[in-house]
Short mmCIF file of C-alpha atoms and ligand atoms in Angstrom, two decimals:
data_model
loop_
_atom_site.label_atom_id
_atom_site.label_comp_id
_atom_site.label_asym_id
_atom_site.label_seq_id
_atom_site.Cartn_x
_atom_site.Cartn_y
_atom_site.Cartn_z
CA UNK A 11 0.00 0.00 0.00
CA UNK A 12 1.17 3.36 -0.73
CA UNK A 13 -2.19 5.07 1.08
CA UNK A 14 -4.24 7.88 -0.95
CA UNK A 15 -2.03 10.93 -3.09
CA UNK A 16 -2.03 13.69 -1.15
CA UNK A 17 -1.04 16.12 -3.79
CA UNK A 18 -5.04 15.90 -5.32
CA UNK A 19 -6.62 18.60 -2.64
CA UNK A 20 -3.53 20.22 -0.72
CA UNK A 21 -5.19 21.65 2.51
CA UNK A 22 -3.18 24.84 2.55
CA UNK A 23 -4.05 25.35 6.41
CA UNK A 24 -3.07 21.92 6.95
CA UNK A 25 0.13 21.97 5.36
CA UNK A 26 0.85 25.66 7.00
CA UNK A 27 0.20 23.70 10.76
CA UNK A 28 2.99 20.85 10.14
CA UNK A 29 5.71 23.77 8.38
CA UNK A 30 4.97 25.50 11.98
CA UNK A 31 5.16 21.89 13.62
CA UNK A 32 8.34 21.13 11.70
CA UNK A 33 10.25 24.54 12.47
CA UNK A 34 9.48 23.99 15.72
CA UNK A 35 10.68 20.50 16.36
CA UNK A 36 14.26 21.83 14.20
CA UNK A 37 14.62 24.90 16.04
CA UNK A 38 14.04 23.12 19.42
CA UNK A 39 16.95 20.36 18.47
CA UNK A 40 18.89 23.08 16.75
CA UNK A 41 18.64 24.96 20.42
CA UNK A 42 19.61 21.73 22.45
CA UNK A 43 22.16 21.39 20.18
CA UNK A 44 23.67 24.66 21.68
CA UNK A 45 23.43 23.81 24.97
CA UNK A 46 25.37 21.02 24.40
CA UNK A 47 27.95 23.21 23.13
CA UNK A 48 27.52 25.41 25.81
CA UNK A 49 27.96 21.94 28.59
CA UNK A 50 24.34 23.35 30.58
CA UNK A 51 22.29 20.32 28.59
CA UNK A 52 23.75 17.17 30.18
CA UNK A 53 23.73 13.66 28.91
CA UNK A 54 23.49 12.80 25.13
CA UNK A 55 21.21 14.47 22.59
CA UNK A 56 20.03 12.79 19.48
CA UNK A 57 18.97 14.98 16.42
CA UNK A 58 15.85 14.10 14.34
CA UNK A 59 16.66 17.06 12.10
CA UNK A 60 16.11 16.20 8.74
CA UNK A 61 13.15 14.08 9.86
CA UNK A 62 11.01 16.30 11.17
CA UNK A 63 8.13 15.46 8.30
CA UNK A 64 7.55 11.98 10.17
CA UNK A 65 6.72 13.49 13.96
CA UNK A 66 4.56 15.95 12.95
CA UNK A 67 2.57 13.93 10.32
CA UNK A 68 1.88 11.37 12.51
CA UNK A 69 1.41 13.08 15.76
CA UNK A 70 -1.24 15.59 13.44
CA UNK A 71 -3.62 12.22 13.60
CA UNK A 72 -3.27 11.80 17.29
CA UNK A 73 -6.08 12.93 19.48
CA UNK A 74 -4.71 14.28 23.54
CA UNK A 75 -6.34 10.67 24.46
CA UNK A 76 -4.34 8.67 22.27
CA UNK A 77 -0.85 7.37 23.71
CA UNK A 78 2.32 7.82 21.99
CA UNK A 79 5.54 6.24 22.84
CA UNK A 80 8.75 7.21 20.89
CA UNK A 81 12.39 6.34 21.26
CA UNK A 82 15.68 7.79 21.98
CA UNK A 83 14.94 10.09 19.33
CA UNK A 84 11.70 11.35 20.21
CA UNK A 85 12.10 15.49 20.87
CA UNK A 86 9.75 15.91 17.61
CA UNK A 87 7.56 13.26 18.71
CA UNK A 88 7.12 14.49 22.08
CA UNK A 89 6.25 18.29 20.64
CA UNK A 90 3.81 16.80 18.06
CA UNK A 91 1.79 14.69 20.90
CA UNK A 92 1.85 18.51 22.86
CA UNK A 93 4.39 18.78 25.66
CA UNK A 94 5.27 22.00 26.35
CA UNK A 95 8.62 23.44 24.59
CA UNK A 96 10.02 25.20 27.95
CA UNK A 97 9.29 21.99 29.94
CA UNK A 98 11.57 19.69 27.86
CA UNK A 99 13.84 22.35 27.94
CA UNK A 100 14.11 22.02 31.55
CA UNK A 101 14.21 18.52 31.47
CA UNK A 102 17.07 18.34 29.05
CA UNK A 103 18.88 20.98 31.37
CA UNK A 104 17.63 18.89 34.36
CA UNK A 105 15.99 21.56 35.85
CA UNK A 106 12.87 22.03 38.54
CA UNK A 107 10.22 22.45 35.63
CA UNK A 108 10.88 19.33 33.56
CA UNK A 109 8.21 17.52 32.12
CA UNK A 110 10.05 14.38 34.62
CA UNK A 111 11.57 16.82 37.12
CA UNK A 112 14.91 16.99 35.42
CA UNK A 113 15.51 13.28 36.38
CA UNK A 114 14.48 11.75 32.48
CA UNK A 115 16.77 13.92 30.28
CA UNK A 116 16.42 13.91 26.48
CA UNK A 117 16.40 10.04 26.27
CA UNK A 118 13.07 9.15 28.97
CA UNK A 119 11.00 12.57 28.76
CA UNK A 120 7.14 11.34 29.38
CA UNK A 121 4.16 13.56 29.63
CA UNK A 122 0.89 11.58 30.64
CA UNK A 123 -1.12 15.25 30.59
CA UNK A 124 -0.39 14.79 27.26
CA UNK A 125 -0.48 11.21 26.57
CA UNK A 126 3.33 10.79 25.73
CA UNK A 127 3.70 7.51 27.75
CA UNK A 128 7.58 8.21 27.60
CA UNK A 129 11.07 7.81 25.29
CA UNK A 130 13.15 5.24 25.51
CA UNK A 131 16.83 4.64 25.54
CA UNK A 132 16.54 0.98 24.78
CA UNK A 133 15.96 0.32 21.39
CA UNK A 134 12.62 -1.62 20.81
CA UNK A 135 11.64 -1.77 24.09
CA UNK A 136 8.92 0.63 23.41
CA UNK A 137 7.14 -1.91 21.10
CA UNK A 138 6.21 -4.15 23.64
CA UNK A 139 5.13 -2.04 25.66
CA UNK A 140 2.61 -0.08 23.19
CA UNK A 141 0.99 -3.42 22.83
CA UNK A 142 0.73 -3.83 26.67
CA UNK A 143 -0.82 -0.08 26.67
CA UNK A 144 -3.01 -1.33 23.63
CA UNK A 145 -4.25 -4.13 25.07
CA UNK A 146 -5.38 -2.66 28.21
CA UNK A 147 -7.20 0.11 26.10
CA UNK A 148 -9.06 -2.95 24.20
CA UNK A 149 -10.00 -4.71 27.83
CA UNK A 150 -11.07 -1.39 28.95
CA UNK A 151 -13.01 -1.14 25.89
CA UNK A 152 -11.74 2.61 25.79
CA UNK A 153 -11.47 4.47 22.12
CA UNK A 154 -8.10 5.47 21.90
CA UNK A 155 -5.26 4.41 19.72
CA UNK A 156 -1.51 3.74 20.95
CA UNK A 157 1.25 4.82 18.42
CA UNK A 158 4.77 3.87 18.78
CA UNK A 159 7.82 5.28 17.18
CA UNK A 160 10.60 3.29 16.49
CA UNK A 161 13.75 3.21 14.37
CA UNK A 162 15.01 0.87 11.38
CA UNK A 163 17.53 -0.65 13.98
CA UNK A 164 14.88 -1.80 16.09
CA UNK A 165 13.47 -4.13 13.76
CA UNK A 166 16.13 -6.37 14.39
CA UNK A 167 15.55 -6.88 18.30
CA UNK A 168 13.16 -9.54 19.71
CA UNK A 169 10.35 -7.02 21.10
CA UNK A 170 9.74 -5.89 17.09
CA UNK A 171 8.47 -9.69 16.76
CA UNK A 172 6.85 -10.23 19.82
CA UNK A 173 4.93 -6.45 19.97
CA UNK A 174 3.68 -7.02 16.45
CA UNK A 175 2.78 -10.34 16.83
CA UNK A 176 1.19 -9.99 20.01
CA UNK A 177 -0.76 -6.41 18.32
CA UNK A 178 -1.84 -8.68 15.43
CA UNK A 179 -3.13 -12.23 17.29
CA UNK A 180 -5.60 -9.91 19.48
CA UNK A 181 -6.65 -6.95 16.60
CA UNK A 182 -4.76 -4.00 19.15
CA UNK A 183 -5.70 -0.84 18.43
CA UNK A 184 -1.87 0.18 18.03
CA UNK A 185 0.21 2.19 14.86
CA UNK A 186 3.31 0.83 14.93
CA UNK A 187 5.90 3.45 12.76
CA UNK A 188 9.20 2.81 12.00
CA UNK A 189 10.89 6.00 11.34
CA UNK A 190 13.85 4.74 9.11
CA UNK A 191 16.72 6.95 9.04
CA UNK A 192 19.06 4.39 6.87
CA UNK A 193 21.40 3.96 9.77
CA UNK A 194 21.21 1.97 13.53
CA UNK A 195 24.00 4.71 15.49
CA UNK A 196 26.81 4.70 13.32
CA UNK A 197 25.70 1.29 11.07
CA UNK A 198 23.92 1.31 7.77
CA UNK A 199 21.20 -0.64 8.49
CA UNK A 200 20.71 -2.69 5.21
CA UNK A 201 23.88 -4.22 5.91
CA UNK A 202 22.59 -6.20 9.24
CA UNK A 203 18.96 -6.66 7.93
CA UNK A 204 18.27 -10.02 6.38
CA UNK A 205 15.45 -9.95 3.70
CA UNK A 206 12.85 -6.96 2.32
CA UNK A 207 12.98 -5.14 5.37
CA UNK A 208 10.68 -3.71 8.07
CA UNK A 209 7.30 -3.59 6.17
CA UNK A 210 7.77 -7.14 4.80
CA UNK A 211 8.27 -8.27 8.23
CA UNK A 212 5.28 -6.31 9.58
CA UNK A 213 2.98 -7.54 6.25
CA UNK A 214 4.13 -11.33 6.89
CA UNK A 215 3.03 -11.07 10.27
CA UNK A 216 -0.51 -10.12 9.20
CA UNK A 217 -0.28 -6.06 9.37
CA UNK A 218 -1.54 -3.74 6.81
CA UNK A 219 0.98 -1.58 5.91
CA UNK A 220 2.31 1.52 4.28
CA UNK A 221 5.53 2.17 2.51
CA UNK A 222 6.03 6.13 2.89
CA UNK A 223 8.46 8.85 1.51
CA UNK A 224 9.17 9.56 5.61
CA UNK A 225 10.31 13.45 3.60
CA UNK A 226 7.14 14.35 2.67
CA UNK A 227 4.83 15.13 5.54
CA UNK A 228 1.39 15.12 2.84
CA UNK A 229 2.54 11.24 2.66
CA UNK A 230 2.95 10.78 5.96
CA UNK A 231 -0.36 13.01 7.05
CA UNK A 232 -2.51 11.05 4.68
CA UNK A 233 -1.26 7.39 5.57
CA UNK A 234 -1.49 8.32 8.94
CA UNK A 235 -5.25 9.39 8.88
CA UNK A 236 -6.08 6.12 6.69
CA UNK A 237 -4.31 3.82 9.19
CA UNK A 238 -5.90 5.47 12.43
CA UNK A 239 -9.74 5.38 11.08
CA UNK A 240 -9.09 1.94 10.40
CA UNK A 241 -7.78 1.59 13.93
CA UNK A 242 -10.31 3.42 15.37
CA UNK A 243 -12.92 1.25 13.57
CA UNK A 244 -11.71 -1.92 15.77
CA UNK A 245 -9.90 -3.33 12.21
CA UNK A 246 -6.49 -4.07 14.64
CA UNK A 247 -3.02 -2.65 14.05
CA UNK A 248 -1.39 -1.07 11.10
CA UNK A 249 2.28 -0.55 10.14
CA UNK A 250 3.75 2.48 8.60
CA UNK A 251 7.17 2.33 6.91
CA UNK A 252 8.43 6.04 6.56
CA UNK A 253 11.54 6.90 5.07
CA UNK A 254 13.64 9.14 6.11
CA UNK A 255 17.34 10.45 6.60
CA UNK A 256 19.03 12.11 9.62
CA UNK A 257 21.27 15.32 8.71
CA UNK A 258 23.28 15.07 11.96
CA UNK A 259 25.32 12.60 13.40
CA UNK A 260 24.06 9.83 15.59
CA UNK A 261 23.90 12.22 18.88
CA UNK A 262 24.88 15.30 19.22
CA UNK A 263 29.10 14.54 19.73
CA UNK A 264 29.14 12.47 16.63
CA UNK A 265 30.91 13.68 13.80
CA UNK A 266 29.42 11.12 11.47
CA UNK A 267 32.43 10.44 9.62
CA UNK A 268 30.81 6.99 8.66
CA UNK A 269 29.46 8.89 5.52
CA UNK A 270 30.55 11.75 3.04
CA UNK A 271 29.74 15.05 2.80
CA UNK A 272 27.94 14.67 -0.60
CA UNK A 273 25.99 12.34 0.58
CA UNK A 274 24.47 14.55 3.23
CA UNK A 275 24.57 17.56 1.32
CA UNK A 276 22.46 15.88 -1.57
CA UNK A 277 19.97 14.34 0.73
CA UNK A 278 19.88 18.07 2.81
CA UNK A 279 18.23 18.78 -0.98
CA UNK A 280 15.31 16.18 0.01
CA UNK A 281 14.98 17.76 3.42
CA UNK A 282 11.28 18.25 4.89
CA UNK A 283 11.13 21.34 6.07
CA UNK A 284 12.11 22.92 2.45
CA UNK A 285 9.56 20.67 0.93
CA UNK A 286 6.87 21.65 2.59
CA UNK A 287 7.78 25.34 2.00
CA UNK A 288 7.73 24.79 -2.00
CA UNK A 289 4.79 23.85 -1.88
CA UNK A 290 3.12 26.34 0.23
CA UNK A 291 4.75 28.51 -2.26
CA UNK A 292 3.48 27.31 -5.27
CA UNK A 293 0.01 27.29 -3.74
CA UNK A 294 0.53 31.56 -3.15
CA UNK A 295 1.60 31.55 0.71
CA UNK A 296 4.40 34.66 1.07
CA UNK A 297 7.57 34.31 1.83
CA UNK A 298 7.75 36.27 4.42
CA UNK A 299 4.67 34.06 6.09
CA UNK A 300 6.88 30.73 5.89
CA UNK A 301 9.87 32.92 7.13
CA UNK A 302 7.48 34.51 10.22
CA UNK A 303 7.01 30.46 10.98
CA UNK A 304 10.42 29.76 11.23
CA UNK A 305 10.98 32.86 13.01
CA UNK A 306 8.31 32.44 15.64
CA UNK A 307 9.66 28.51 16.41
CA UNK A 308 13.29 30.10 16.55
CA UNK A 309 11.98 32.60 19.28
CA UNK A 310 9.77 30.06 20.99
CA UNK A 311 13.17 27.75 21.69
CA UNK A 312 15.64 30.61 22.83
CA UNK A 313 12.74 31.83 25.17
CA UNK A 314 12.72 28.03 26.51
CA UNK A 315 16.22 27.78 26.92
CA UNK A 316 16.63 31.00 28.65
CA UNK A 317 13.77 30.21 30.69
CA UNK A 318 15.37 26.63 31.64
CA UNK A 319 18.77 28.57 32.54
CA UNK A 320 16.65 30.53 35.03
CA UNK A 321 15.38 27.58 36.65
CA UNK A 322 16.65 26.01 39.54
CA UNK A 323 18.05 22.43 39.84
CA UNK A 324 16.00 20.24 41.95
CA UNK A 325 16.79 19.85 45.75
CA UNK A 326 19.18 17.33 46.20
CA UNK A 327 16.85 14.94 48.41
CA UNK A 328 14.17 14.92 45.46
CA UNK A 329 16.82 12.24 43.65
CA UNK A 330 15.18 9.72 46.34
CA UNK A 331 11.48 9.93 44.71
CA UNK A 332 10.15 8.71 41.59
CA UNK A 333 12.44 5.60 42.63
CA UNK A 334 11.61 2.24 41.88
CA UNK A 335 11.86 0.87 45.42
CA UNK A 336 10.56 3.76 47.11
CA UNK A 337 8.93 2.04 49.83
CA UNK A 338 11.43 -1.15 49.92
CA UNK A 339 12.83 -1.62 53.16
CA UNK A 340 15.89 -2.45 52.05
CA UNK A 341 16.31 1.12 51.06
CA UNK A 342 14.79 2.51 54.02
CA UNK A 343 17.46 0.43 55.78
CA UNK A 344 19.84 3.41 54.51
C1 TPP B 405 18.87 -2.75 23.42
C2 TPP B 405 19.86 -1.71 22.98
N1 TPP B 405 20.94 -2.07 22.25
C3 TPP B 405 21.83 -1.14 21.84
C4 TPP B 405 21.65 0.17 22.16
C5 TPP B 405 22.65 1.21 21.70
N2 TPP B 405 22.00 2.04 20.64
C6 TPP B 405 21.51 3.25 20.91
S1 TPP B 405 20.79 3.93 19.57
C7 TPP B 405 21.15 2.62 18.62
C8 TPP B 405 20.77 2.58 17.16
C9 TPP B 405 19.32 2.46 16.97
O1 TPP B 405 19.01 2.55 15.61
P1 TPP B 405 17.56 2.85 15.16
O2 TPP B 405 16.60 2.03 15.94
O3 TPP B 405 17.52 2.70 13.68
O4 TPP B 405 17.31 4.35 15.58
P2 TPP B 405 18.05 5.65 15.07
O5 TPP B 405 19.15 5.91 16.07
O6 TPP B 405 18.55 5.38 13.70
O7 TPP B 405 17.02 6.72 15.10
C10 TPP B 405 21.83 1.66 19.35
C11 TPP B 405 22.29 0.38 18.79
C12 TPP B 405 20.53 0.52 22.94
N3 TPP B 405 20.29 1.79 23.27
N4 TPP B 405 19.63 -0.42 23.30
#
């Protein structure tokens, strides 16, 4: 499936809302980015820029009910579902103010207000548990849908056979996405991937599924719709294929060396962001209008920061709540 063209009635406003969407996930990363430079954001950051078109078309078909769970990867994500920009600003400076109270950092950042039932650091863990969060929605008999994020890497780890399997044998209501950059860290993926790939895998086990240019957010916008009315209509999971490529190295302090400069400069040509713009164009919408976007994300993100600079770390006895044994008397031993 390639899911309906979404170049036959372009929704101008539409469009507009995922440029604004996209600028502000880049700017956001763009701004981390700086405070890793400047040492105040602690812990690794890794860049979805350049794949910006594949958070906010998907999270665009996401209701505040519906659950999302992303990966290491997941600033855009997390923005798309709703969390607040100068919240994950503190929580990447690990400040009082943090979506998590400082304690998640870039990598674990959850928002239930929002229904962003967390990032992950461990690749494909996620998937399991989206089908855990799915099933419970299907006991519960509740309406909502559960969409998880996940890279091309992942596919390769148990929980991408179990989760879909699992999703599929009971009809979950759960999107699975894999958001396929080309590379796992620093490895091209093809080269430690056996067969056709992620939507083969997902279509043998039963899944409908959608092979997507993860660039262009009308693509992802429209498969994403298709796949969540069918969800919503108690038809069971669905599998989107999106992709994409990553302009920046692996995290933040990775030089990506792994790959030339042509080859990012010619795929910076694809990039989503600048897409999305043309188009707008052609369709009459000013220059200066997609500029003011990017302008208004830009300011949005230094505000953020400045505001998480301002912000106090957390006291230092708060590091013994939110613990896992809170409660264990072993630990109240100490
Ligand atoms: C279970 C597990 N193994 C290894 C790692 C180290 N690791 C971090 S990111 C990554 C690559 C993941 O690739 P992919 O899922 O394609 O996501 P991408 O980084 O490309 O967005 C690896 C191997 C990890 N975090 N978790």
């Amino acid at each position: 499936m390639t899911g309906p063209s979404p170049g036959d009635n372009l929704d101008i406003k539409r469009l507009r809302a995922h440029h604004r969407m996209m600028w502000r996930i880049r700017a956001f990363e763009e701004q981390a980015l700086r405070g890793l430079d400047d040492k105040v954001v602690l812990g690794a950051i890794h860049p979805s820029i350049g794949q910006e078109a594949v958070a906010a078309g998907v999270t665009a078909n996401l209701a505040p009910s519906d659950i999302l769970l992303s990966t290491h990867r997941g600033h855009g994500h997390t923005l798309g579902k709703g969390a607040d920009s100068t919240a994950m600003m503190c929580e990447l400076l690990g400040r009082v103010g943090g979506n998590c109270g400082g304690k998640g950092g870039s990598m674990h950042i959850a928002d239930f207000s929002v229904g962003m039932l967390g990032a992950n650091g461990v690749v494909a863990a996620n998937i399991v548990i989206a089908a855990g969060a799915a099933h419970a929605i299907k006991l519960k008999r509740e309406p909502h849908v559960v969409c998880c994020l996940f890279g091309d890497g992942a596919i390769n780890r148990g929980p991408f056979l179990e989760g879909l399997n699992w999703a599929a044998v009971f009809k979950l209501p759960v999107l699975f996405v894999c958001e396929d950059n080309g590379f796992a860290a620093t490895t091209r993926t093809h080269t430690m991937t056996a067969g056709a790939g992620a939507g083969a895998r997902a279509r043998a086990l039963g899944l409908p599924t959608f092979e997507l240019d993860g660039n262009d957010v009308l693509a992802v916008d429209a498969a994403t719709a298709e796949a969540v009315r069918a969800i919503r209509a108690g038809e069971g999971p669905r599998f989107l294929h999106a992709r994409t490529y990553r302009l920046t190295g692996h995290t933040g302090a990775d030089a990506a060396t792994y790959r030339s400069a042509d080859e990012v400069a010619a795929r910076r040509r694809g990039e989503p962001i600048g897409r999305a713009a043309e188009i707008l164009g052609a369709a009459g919408v000013l220059s200066e209008e997609l500029a003011a976007d990017a302008r208004a994300a830009i300011e949005e993100m230094r505000a953020a920061y400045g505001k998480a600079l301002a912000a106090p770390f957390p006291p230092a006895e708060t590091a013994f709540t939110d613990v896992q044994d809170a409660g264990d008397p072993r630990r109240e031993a100490f």
